[in-house]
Structures are given as structure tokens and as C-alpha cells.
PDB file of C-alpha atoms in Angstrom:
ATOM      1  CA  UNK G   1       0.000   0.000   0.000  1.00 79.00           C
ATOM      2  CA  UNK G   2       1.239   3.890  -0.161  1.00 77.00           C
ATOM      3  CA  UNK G   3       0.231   7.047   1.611  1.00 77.00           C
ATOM      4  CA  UNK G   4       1.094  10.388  -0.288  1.00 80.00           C
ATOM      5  CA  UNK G   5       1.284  13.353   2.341  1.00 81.00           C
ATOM      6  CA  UNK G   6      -1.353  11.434   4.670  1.00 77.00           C
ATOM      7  CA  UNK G   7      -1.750  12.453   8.282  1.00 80.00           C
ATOM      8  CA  UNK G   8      -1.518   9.601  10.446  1.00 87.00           C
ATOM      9  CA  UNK G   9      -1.622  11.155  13.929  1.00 92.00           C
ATOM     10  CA  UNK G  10      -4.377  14.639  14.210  1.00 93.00           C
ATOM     11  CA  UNK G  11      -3.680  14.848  17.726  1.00 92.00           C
ATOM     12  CA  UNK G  12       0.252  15.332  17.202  1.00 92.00           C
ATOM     13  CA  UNK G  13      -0.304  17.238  13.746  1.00 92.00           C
ATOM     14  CA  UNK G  14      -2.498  20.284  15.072  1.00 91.00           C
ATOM     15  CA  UNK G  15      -0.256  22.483  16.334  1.00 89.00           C
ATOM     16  CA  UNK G  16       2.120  22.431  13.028  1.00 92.00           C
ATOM     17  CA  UNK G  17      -0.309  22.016  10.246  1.00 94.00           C
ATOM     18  CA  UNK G  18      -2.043  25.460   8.257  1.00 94.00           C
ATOM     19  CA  UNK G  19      -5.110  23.913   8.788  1.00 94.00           C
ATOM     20  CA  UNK G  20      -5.797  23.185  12.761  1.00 93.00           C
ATOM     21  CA  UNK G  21      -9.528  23.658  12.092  1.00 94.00           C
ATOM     22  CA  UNK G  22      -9.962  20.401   9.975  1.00 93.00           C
ATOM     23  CA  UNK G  23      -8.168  18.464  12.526  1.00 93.00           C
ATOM     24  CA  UNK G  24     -10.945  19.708  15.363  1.00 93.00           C
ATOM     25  CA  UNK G  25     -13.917  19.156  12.655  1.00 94.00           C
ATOM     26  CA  UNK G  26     -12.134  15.333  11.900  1.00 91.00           C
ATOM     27  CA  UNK G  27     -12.205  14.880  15.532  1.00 92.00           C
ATOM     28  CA  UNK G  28     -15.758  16.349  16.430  1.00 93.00           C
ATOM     29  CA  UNK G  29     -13.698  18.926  18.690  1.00 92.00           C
ATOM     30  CA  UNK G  30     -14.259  22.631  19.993  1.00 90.00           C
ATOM     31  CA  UNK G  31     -12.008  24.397  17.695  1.00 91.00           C
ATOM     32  CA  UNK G  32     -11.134  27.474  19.811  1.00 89.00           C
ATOM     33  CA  UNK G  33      -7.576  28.912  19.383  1.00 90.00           C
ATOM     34  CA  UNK G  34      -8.073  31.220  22.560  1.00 93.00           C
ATOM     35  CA  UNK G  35      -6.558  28.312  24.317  1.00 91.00           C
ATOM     36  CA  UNK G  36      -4.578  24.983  24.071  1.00 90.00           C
ATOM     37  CA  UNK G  37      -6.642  22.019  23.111  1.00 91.00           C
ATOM     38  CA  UNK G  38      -7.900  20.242  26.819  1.00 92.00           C
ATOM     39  CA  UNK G  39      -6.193  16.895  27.699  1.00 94.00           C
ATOM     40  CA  UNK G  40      -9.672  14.945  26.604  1.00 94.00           C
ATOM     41  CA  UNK G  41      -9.697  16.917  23.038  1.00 93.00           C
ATOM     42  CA  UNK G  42      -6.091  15.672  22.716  1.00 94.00           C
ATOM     43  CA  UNK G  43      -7.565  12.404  23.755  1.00 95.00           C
ATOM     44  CA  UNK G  44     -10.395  12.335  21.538  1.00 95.00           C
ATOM     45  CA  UNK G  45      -7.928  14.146  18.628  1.00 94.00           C
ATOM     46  CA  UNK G  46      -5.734  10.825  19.146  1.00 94.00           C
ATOM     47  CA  UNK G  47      -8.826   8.343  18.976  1.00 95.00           C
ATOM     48  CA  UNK G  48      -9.972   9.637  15.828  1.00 93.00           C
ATOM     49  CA  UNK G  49      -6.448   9.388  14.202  1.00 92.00           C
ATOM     50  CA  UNK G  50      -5.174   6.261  12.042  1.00 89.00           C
ATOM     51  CA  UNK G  51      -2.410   6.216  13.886  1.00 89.00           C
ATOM     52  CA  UNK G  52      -4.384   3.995  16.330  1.00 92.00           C
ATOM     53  CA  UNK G  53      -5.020   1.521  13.746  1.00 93.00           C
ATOM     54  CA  UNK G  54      -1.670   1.254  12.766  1.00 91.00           C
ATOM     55  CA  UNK G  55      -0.969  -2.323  14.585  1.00 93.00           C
ATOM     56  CA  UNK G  56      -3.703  -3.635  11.594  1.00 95.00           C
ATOM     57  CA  UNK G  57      -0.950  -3.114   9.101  1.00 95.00           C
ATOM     58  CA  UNK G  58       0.782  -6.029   7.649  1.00 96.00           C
ATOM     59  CA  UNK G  59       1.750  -5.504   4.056  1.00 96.00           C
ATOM     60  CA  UNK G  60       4.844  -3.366   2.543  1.00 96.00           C
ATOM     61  CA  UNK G  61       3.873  -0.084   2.613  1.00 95.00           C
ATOM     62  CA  UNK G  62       5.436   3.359   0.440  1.00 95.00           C
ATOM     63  CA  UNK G  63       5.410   7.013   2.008  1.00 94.00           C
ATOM     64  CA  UNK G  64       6.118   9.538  -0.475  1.00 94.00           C
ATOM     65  CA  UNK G  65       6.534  12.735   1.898  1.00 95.00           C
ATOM     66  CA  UNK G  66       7.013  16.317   0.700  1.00 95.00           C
ATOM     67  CA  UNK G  67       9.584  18.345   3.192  1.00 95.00           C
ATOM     68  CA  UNK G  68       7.896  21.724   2.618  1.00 95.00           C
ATOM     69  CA  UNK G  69       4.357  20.004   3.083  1.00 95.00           C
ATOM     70  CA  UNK G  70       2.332  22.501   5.836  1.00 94.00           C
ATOM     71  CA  UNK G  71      -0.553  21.195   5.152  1.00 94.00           C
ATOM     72  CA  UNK G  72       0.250  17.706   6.772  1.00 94.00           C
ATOM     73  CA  UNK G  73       4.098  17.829   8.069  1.00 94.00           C
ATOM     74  CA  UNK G  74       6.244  14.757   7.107  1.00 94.00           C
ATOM     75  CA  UNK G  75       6.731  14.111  10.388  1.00 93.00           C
ATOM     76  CA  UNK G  76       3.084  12.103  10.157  1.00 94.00           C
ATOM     77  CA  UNK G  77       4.551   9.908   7.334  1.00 94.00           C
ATOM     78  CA  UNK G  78       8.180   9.509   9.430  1.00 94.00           C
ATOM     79  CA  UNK G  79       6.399   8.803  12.538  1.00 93.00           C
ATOM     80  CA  UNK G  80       4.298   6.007  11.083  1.00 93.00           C
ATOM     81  CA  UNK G  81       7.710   4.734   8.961  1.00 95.00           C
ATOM     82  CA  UNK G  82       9.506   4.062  12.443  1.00 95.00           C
ATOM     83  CA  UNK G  83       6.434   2.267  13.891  1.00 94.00           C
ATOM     84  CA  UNK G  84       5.563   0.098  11.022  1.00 95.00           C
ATOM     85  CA  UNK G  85       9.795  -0.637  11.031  1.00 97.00           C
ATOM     86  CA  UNK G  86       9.815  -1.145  14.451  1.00 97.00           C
ATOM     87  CA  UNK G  87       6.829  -3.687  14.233  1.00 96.00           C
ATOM     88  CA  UNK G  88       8.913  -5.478  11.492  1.00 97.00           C
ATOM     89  CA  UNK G  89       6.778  -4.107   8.416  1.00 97.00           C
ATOM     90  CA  UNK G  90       8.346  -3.308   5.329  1.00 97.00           C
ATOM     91  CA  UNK G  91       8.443   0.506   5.148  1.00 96.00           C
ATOM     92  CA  UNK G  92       9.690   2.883   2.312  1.00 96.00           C
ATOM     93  CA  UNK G  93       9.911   6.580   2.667  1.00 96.00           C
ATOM     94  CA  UNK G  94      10.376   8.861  -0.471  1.00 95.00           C
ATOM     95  CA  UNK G  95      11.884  11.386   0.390  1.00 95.00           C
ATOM     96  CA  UNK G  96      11.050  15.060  -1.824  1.00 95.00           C
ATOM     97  CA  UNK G  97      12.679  17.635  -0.646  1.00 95.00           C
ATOM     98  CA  UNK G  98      11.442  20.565  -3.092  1.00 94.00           C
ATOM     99  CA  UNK G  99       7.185  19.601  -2.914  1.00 94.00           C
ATOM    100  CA  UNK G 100       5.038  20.523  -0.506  1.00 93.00           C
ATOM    101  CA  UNK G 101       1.344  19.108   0.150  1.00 91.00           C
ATOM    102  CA  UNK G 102       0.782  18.251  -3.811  1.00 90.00           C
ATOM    103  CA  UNK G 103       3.859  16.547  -4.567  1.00 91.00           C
ATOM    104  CA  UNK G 104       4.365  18.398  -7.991  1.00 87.00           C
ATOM    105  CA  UNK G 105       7.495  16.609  -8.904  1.00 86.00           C
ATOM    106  CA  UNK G 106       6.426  13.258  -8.768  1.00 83.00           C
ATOM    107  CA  UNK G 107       5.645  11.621 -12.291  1.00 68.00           C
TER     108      UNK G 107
END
């Protein structure tokens, strides 16, 4: 299987990504930015994410990750590369340093 800029963890994602609001609409969260998101919103944030569903993975799977990505930082794709590795799943990043969210470059 292969994920192309996918978030993986909203919990862990909204405080870096340009668009915080659709991870508190994805998680049926308040979405006020007067004030850090509560310990159960990060809770609830984190149940909603498919980060959680991770262990279900068995097959090889292909991350192609854009370093200027804001939308959804590659730090979603590298975080799920290091747990799928360190569950012993075969796990490929691709790596593009110049794309951001659409991955232009990729043919």
C-alpha cells in the first residue's frame, strides 16, 4: 500500500499544520484557538487518528513525503515509517525535498 502526504496522527499534527480547524472538525472537537486544546480533546484528537489503527498493518507499505508540506508535516509519514519498522513491516519513505502538500514533482 502507499500514503502520499497522509496524516496519520491529528492529535500530534495540530499544532504544526495550516489547517488546525480540519483536525478539530475530523475529531468532532471545539475548535477554539483562545486556548490549548484540553487533555480529553487531545484524547479524543488521538482516537480519531489512524495512527491507532496502525498495529492492523501487515503488508509493505510506500510514504512519499514532501519536506515543505504545511498542510500535513512529514513528520506524520516519518512517525508512522519508524512504527511500522519497528513492528517489522516493510516501510519505504520517499523522500522530496522541493514539494510541498501536492507533490508536484512526482511523475
Amino acid at each position: 500500500s502507499s500514503g502520499i502526504n497522509a496524516e496519520y496522527g491529528i492529535s500530534t499534527m495540530i499544532g504544526s499544520t495550516d489547517i488546525p480547524d480540519w483536525c478539530h472538525v475530523e475529531a468532532g472537537t471545539p475548535c477554539d484557538f483562545t486556548t490549548a486544546p484540553s487533555p480529553e480533546a487531545l484524547c479524543k484528537l488521538h482516537s480519531k487518528s489512524p495512527i491507532v489503527h496502525a498495529h492492523k498493518i501487515t503488508s509493505p507499505v510506500l510514504l512519499l513525503l514532501g519536506a515543505k508540506d504545511l498542510r500535513v508535516p512529514p513528520s506524520q509519514g516519518l512517525s508512522l515509517h519508524r512504527l511500522l519498522r519497528a513492528r517489522g513491516v516493510e516501510s519505504e519513505v520517499r523522500w522530496y525535498p522541493e514539494d510541498c502538500h501536492p507533490l508536484k514533482s512526482v511523475a
